[in-house]
Short mmCIF file of C-alpha atoms and ligand atoms in Angstrom, two decimals:
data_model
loop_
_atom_site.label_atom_id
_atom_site.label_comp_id
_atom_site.label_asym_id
_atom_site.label_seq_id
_atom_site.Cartn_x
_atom_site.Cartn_y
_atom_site.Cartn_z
CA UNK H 1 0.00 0.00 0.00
CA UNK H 2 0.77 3.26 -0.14
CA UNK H 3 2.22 6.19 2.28
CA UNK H 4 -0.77 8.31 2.00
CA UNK H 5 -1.72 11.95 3.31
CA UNK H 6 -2.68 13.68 5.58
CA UNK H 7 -2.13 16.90 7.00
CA UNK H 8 -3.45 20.67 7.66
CA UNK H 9 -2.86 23.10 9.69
CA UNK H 10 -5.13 25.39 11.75
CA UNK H 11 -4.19 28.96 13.06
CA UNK H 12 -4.12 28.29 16.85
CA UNK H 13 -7.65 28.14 18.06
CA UNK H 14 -8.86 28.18 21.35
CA UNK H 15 -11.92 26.72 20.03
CA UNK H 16 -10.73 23.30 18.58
CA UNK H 17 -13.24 20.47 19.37
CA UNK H 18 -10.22 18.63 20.96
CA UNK H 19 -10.05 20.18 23.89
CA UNK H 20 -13.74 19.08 24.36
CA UNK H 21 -13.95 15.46 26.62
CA UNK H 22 -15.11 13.09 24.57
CA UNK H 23 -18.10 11.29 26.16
CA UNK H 24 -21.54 9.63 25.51
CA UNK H 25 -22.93 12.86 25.69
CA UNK H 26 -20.44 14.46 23.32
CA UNK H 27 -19.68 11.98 20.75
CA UNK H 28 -17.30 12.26 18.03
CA UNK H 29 -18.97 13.05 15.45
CA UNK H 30 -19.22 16.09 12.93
CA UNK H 31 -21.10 18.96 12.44
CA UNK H 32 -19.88 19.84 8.37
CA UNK H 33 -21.65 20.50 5.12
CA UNK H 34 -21.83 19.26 1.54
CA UNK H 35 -22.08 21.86 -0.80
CA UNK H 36 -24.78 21.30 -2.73
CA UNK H 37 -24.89 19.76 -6.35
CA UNK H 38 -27.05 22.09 -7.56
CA UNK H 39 -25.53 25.90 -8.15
CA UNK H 40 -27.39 28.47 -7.30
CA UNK H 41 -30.36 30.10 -9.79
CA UNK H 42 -29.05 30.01 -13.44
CA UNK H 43 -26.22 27.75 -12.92
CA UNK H 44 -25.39 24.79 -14.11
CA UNK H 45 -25.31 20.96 -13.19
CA UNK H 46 -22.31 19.43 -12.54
CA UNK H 47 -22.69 15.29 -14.16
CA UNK H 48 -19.38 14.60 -12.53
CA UNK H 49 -20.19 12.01 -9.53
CA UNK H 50 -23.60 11.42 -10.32
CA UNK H 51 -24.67 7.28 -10.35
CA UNK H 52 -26.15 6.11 -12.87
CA UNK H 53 -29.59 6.67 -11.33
CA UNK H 54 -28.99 10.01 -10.12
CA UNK H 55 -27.77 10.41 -14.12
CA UNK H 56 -31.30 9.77 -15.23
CA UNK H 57 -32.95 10.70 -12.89
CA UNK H 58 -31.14 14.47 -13.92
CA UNK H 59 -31.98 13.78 -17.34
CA UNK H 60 -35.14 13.18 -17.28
CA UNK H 61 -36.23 15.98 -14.66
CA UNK H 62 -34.51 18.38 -17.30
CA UNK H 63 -36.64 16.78 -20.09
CA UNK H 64 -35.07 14.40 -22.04
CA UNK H 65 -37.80 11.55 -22.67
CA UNK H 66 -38.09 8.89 -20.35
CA UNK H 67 -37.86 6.24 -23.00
CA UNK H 68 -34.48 7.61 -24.57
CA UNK H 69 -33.08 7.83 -20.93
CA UNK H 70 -31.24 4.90 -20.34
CA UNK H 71 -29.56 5.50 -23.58
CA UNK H 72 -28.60 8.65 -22.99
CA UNK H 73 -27.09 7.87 -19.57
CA UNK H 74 -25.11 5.00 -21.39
CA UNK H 75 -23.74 7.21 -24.39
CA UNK H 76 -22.73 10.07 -22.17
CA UNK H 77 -21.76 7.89 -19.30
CA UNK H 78 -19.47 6.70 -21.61
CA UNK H 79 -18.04 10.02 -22.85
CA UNK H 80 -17.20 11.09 -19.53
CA UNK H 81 -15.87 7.96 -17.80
CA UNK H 82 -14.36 6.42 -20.64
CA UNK H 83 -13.02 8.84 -23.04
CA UNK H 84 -12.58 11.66 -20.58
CA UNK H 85 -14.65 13.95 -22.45
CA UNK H 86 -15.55 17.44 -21.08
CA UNK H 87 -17.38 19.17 -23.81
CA UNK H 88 -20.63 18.08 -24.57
CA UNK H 89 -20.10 19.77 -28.74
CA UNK H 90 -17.70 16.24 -28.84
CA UNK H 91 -20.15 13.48 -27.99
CA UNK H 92 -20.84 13.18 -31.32
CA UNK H 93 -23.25 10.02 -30.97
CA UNK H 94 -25.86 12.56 -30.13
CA UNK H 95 -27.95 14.54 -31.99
CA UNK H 96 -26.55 18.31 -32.22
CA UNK H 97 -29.48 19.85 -30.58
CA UNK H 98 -29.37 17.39 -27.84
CA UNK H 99 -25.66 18.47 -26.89
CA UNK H 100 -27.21 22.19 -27.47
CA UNK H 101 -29.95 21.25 -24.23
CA UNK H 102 -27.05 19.46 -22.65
CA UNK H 103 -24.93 21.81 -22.46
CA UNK H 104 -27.39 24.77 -21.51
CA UNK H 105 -27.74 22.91 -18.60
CA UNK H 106 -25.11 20.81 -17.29
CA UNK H 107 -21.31 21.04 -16.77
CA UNK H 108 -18.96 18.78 -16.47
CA UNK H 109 -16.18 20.17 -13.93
CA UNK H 110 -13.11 18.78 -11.69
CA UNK H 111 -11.98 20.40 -9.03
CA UNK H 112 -8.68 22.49 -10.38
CA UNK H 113 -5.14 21.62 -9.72
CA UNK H 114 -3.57 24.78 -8.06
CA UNK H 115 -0.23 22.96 -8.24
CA UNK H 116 1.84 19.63 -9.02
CA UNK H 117 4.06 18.44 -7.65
CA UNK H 118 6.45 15.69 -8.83
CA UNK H 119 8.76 13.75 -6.34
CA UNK H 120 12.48 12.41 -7.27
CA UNK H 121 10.25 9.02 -6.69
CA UNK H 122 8.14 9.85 -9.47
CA UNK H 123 5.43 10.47 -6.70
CA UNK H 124 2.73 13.34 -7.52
CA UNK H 125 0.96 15.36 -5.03
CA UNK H 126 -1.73 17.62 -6.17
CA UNK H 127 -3.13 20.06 -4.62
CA UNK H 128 -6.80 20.88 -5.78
CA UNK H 129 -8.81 23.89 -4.98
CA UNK H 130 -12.71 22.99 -4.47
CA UNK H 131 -15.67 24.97 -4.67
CA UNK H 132 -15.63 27.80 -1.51
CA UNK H 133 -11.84 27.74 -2.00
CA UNK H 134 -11.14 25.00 0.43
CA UNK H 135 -7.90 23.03 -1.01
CA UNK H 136 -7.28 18.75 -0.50
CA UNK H 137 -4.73 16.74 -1.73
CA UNK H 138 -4.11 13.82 -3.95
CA UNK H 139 -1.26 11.81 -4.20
CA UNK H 140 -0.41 9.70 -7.47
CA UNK H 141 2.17 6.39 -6.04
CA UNK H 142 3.60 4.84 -9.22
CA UNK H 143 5.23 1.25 -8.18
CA UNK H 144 6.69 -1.34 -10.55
CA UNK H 145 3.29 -3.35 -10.31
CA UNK H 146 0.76 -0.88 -9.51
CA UNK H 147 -0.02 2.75 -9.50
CA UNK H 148 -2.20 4.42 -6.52
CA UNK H 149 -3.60 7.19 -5.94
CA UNK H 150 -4.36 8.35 -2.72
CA UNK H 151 -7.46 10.38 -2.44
CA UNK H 152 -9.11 12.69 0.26
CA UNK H 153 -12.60 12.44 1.01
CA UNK H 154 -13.30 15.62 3.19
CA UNK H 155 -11.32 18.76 3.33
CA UNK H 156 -9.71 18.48 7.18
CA UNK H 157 -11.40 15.89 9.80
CA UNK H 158 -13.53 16.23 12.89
CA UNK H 159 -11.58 13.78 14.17
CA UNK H 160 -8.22 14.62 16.30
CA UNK H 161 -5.46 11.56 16.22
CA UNK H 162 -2.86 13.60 17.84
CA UNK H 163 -0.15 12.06 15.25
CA UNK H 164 -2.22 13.52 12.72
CA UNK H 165 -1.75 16.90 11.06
CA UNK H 166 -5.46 16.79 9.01
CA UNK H 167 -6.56 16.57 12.80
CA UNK H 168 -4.71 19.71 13.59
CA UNK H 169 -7.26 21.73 10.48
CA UNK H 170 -10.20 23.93 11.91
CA UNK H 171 -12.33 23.50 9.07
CA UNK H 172 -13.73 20.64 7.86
CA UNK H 173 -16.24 20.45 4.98
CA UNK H 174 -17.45 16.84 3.34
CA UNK H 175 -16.68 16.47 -0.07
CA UNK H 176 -18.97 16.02 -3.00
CA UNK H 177 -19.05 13.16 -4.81
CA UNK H 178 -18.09 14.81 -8.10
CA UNK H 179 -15.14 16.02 -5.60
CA UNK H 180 -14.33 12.80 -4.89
CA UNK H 181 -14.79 11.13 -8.74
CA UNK H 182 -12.64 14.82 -9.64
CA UNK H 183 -10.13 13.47 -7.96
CA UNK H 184 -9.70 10.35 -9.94
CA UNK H 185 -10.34 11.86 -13.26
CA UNK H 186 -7.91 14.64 -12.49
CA UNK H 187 -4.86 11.78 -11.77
CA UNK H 188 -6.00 10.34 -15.76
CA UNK H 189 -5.71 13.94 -17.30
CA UNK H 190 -2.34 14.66 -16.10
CA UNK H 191 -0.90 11.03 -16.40
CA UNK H 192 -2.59 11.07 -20.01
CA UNK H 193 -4.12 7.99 -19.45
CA UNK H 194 -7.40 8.51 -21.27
CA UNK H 195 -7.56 6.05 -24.58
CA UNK H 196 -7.24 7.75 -27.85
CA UNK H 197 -10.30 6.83 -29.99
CA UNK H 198 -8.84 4.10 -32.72
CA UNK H 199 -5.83 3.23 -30.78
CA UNK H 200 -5.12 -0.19 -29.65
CA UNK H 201 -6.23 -0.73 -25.61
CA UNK H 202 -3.68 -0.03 -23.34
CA UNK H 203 -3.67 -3.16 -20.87
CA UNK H 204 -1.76 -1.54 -17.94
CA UNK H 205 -3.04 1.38 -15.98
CA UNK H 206 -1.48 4.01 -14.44
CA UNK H 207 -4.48 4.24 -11.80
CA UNK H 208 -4.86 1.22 -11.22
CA UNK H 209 -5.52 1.54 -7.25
CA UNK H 210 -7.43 3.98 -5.06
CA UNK H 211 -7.12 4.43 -1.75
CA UNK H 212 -8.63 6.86 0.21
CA UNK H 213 -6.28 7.20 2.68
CA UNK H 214 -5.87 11.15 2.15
CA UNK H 215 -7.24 13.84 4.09
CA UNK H 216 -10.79 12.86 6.31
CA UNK H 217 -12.77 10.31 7.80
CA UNK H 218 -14.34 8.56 4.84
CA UNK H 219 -16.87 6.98 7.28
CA UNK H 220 -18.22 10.44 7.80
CA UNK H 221 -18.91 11.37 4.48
CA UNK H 222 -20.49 7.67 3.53
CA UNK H 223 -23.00 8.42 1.16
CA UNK H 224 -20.79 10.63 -0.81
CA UNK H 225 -17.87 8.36 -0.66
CA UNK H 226 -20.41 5.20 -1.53
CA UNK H 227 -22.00 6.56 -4.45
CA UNK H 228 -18.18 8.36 -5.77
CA UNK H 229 -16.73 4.59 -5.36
CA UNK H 230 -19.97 3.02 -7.58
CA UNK H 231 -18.76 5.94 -10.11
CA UNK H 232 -15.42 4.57 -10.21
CA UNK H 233 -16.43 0.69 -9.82
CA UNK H 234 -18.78 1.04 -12.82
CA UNK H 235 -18.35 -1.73 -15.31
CA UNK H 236 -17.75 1.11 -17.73
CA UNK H 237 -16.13 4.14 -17.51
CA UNK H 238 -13.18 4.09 -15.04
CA UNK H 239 -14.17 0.58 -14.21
CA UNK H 240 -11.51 0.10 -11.29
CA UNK H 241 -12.72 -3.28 -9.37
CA UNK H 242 -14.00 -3.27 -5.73
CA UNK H 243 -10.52 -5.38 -4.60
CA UNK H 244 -8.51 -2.50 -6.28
CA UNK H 245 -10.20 -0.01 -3.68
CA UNK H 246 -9.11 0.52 -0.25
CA UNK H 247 -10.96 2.31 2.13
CA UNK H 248 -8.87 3.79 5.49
CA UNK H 249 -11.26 4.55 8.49
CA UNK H 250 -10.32 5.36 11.94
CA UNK H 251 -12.79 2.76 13.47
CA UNK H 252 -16.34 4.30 13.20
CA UNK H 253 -17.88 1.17 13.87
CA UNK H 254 -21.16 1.78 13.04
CA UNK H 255 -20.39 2.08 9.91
CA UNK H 256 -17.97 -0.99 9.17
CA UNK H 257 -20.61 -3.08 8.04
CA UNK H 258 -22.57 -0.77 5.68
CA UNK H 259 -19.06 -0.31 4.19
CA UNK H 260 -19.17 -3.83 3.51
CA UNK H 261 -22.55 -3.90 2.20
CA UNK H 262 -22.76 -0.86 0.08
CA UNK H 263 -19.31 -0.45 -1.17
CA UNK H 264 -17.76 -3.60 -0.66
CA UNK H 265 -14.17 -2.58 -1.10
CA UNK H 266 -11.28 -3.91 0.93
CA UNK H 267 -11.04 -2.19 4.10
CA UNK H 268 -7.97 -0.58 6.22
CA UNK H 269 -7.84 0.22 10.09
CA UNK H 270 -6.09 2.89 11.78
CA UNK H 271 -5.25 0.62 14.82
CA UNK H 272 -1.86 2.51 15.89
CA UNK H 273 -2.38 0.73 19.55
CA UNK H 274 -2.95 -2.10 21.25
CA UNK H 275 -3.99 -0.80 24.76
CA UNK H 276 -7.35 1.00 24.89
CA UNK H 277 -5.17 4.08 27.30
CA UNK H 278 -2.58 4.87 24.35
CA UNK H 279 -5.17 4.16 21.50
CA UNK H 280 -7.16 6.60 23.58
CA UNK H 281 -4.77 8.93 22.76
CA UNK H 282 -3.57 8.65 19.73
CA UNK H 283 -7.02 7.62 18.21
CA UNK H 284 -9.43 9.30 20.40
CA UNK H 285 -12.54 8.06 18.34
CA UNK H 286 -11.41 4.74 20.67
CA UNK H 287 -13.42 6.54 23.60
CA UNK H 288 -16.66 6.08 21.56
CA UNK H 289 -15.72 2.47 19.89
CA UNK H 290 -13.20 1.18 22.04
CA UNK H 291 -10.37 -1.71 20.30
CA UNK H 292 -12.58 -4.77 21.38
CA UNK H 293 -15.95 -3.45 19.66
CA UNK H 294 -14.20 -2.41 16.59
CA UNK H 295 -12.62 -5.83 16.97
CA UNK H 296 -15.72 -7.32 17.04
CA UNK H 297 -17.01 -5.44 13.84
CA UNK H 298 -14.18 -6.13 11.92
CA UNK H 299 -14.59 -10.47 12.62
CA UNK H 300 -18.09 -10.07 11.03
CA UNK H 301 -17.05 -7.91 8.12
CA UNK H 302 -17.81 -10.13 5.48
CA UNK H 303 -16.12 -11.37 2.71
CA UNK H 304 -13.16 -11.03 4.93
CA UNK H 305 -11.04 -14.14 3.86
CA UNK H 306 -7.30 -14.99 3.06
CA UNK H 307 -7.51 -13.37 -0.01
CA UNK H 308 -9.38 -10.19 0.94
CA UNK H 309 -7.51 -9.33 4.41
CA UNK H 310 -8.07 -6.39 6.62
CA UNK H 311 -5.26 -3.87 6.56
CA UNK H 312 -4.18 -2.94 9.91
CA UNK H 313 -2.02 0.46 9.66
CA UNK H 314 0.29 1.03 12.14
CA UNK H 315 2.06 4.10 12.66
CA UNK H 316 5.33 3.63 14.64
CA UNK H 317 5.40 5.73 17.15
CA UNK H 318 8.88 6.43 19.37
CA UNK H 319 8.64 5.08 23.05
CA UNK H 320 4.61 5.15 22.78
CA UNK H 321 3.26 2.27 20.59
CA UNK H 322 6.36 0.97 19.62
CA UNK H 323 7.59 -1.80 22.34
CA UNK H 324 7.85 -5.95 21.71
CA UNK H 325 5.39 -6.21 24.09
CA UNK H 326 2.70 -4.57 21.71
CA UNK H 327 3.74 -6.54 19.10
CA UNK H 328 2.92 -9.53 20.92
CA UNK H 329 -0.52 -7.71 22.00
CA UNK H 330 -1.10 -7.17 18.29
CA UNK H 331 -0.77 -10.27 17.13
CA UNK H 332 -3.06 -11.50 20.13
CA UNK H 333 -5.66 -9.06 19.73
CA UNK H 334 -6.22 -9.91 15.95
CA UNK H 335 -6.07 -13.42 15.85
CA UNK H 336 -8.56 -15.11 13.99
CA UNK H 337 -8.97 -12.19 11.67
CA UNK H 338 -7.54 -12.87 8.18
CA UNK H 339 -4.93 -9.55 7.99
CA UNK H 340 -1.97 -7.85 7.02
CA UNK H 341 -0.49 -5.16 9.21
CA UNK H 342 1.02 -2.32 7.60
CA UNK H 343 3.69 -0.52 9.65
CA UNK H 344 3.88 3.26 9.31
CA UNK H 345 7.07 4.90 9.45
CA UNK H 346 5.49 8.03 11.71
CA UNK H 347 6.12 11.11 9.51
CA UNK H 348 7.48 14.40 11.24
CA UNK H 349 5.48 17.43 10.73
CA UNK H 350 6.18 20.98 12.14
CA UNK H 351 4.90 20.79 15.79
CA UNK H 352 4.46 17.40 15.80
CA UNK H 353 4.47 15.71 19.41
CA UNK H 354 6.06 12.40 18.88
CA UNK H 355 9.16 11.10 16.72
CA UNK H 356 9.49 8.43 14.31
CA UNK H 357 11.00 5.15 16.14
CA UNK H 358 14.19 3.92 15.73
CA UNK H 359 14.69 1.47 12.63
CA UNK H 360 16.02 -1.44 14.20
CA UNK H 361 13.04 -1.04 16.69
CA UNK H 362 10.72 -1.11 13.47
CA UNK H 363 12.40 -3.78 12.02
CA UNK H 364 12.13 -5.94 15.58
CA UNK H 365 8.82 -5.68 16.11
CA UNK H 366 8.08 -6.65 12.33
CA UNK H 367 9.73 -9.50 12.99
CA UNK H 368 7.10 -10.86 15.78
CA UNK H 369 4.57 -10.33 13.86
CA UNK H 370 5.44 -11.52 10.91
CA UNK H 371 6.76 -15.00 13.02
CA UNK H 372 3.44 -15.22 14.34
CA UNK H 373 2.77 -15.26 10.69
CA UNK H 374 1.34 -12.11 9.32
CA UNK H 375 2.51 -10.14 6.35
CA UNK H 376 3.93 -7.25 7.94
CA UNK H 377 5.37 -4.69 5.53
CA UNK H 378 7.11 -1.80 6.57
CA UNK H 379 5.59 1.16 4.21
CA UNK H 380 8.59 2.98 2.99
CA UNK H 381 7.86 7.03 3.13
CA UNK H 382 6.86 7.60 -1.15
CA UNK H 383 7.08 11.33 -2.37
CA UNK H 384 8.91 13.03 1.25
CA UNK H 385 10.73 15.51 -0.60
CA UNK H 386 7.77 17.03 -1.69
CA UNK H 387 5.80 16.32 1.75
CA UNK H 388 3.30 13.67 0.13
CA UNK H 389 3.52 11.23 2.55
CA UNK H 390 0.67 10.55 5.08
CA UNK H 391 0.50 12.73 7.76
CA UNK H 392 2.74 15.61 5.86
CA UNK H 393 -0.30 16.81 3.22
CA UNK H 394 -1.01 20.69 3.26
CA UNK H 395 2.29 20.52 5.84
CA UNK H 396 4.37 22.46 3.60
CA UNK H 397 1.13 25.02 2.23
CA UNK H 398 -0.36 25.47 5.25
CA UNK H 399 2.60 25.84 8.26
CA UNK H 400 1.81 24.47 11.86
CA UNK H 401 0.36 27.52 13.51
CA UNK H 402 0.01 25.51 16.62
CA UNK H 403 2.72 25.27 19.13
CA UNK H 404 4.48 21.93 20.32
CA UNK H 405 3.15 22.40 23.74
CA UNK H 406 -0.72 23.23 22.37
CA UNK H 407 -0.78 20.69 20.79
CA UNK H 408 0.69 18.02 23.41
CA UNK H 409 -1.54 19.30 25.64
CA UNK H 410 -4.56 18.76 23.19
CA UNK H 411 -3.52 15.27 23.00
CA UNK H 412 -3.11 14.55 26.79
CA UNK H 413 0.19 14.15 26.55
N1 SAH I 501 -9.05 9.14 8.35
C1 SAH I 501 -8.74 7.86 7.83
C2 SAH I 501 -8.05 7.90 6.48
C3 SAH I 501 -6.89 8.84 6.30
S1 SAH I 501 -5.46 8.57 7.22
C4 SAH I 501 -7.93 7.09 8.81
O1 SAH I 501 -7.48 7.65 9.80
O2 SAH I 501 -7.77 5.89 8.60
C5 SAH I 501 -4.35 7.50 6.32
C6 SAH I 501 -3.34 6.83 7.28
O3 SAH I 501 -2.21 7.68 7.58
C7 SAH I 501 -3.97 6.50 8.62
O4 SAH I 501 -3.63 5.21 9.01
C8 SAH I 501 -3.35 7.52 9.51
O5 SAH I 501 -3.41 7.10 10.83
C9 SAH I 501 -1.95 7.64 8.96
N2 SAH I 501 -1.23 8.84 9.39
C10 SAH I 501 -1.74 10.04 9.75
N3 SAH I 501 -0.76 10.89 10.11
C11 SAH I 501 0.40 10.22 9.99
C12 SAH I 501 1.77 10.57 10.19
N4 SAH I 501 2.12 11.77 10.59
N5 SAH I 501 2.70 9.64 9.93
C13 SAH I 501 2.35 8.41 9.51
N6 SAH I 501 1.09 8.02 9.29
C14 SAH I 501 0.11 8.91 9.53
FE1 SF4 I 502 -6.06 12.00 10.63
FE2 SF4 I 502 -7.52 9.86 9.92
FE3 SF4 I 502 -7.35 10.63 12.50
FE4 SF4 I 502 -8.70 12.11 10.77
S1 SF4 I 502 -9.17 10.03 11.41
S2 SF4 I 502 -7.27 12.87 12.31
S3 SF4 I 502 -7.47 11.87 8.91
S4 SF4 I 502 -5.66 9.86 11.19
#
């Protein structure tokens, strides 16, 4: 897998929801917004994002006939998702005044690419501005076998892992799901991997994973992140399978199994601990769903099996997660659950309360774990020169406002 994002800063707030105990009667969840779909009076609709039914379903409303819909939805379904297309005057399967209505009313827009970066690795990190001017990342992880791209799904996060720069951002808005899909298509444009009409198919892709492992909670922006992944999962169009899709949550339980049941892609776990006092800390979304409920969710996620293992990510944490003794609790706590465990590499940021461990100490307790016979790969840091790896996104735009001791004090340190 990849090293994936993270990462914002906030100006130093007084009024940070971290500093707010997290109990039943406060629970840890978000107050944000979508902005809408539909632009105000006079503008137009974005197509980018919508499912297939929500296609029509536009269609029709706008007044193309109900028995021509499904046809329409395949030919310009097509055009978008397949070809890349963003002007309707080129779908030339349709009739000229039906690109004329089409176009009238609907738009088909990406979030823009402010800037681009492009690592010694060959790692990309974009940087996308969004409607209100809010900015998230991407990052684009070529390997010999694979190419991923990393992709946020809300700009910031409610949620405060104190190892976690997005957790350190004030403002937090959900993303759309043309946001999300914008994200994807955006990664295609600038790797040029779009087919030419006429030319033979190109068998390997340049996308050929997502992972959205970038800035937010998924599991707080489900329904946009459900019906963006059936975009991309589409038999047609971008057509990236549900095995090639990873989906990183912190451990909001309740929503494990609808991930499961509505997305169905493979699933990764921000476990970081194996006491509920340090996970506490470092993942204080434990106080709601502490490690033996999400524990429990994650033995009746189905379809997990040896071939469709749960990721657990590990960041590796100096003097604080780090110990043989938690390797040993790891291995203990998981048993019976078909996984890999993917050991972090903490990544530095400006402020940042802890330090990376030693290597040796990484490489020891991958060694337990992978004797008590788990895969256990250590991610190696992709893209650090230009801050794209997790935890460093918006690090290098957006300084660390925050002082060391705010923010060790915000995490109960
Ligand atoms: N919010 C989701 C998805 C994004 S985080 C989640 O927490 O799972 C992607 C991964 O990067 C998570 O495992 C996260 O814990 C990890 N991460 C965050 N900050 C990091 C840092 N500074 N160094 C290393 N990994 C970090
Ligand atoms: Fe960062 Fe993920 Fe925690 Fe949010 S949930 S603060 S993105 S590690």
């Amino acid at each position: 897998m990849t090293n994936a994002p993270e990462a914002t800063s906030a100006p130093a707030s007084e009024s940070k929801p971290e500093s707010t105990p997290v109990s039943i009667t406060s629970p840890i969840t978000q107050d944000v917004v979508t902005i809408a779909r539909k632009l105000p009076e006079g503008g137009k609709i974005n197509l980018v994002g919508l499912t297939r039914d929500q296609l029509r379903e536009t269609l029709v409303t706008a007044g193309t006939p109900e028995k021509q819909a499904k046809m329409r939805v395949g030919q310009i379904w097509q055009w978008i998702y397949h070809w890349g297309v963003r002007d309707f005057a080129l779908m030339t399967n349709l009739a000229k005044d039906y690109r004329a209505f089409l176009d009238e009313r609907f738009e088909i827009t990406l979030p823009e690419i402010v800037t681009r970066q492009i690592s010694e690795d060959g790692t990309r990190k974009y940087l996308l501005r969004i409607a209100g001017g809010h900015e998230v990342e991407a990052v684009y992880i070529p390997e010999e076998s694979r190419g991923t791209l990393c992709i946020s799904s809300q700009v910031g996060c409610t949620l405060t892992c104190s190892f976690c720069h997005t957790g350190t951002q004030k403002l937090v808005r959900n993303l759309t799901p043309a946001e999300i899909v914008g994200q994807v298509m955006l990664a295609r444009d600038d790797l040029g991997e779009w087919p030419e009409q006429g030319a033979p198919k190109n068998e390997t892709r340049l996308v050929s994973n997502v992972v959205l492992m970038g800035m937010g909670e998924p599991l707080y922006n489900f329904e946009n992140v459900r019906d963006a992944m059936q975009v991309v999962m589409d038999n047609e169009g971008l057509t990236l399978s549900r095995r090639r899709i990873t989906l990183s949550t912190s451990g909001v339980v309740p929503e494990i199994a609808r991930t499961a049941a509505e997305i169905g892609c493979l699933l990764a776990i921000s476990f970081h601990a194996t006491t509920d006092e340090v996970r506490d800390k470092l993942v204080p979304i434990n106080k709601r769903w502490n490690i033996e409920t999400l524990l429990e969710a994650l033995r009746e996620y189905p379809r997990v099996s040896n071939s469709e293992r749960i990721t657990f990510e590990y960041v590796m944490l100096k003097g604080v997660n780090d110990s043989d003794a938690d390797a040993r609790r790891l291995v203990k706590l998981i048993q019976g659950i078909p996984a890999k465990i993917n050991l972090i590499p903490f990544n530095e940021w400006p402020g940042a309360p802890y330090q990376r461990s030693d290597w040796e100490r990484i490489e020891a307790f991958a060694d337990i774990i992978y004797k008590a016979g788990y895969a256990s790969p250590i991610r190696t840091p992709r893209g650090e020169d230009i801050m794209a790896a997790c935890g460093q996104l918006k690090s290098a735009t957006e300084r660390a406002r925050k002082s060391k001791a705010a923010i060790a004090a915000e995490a109960g340190l």
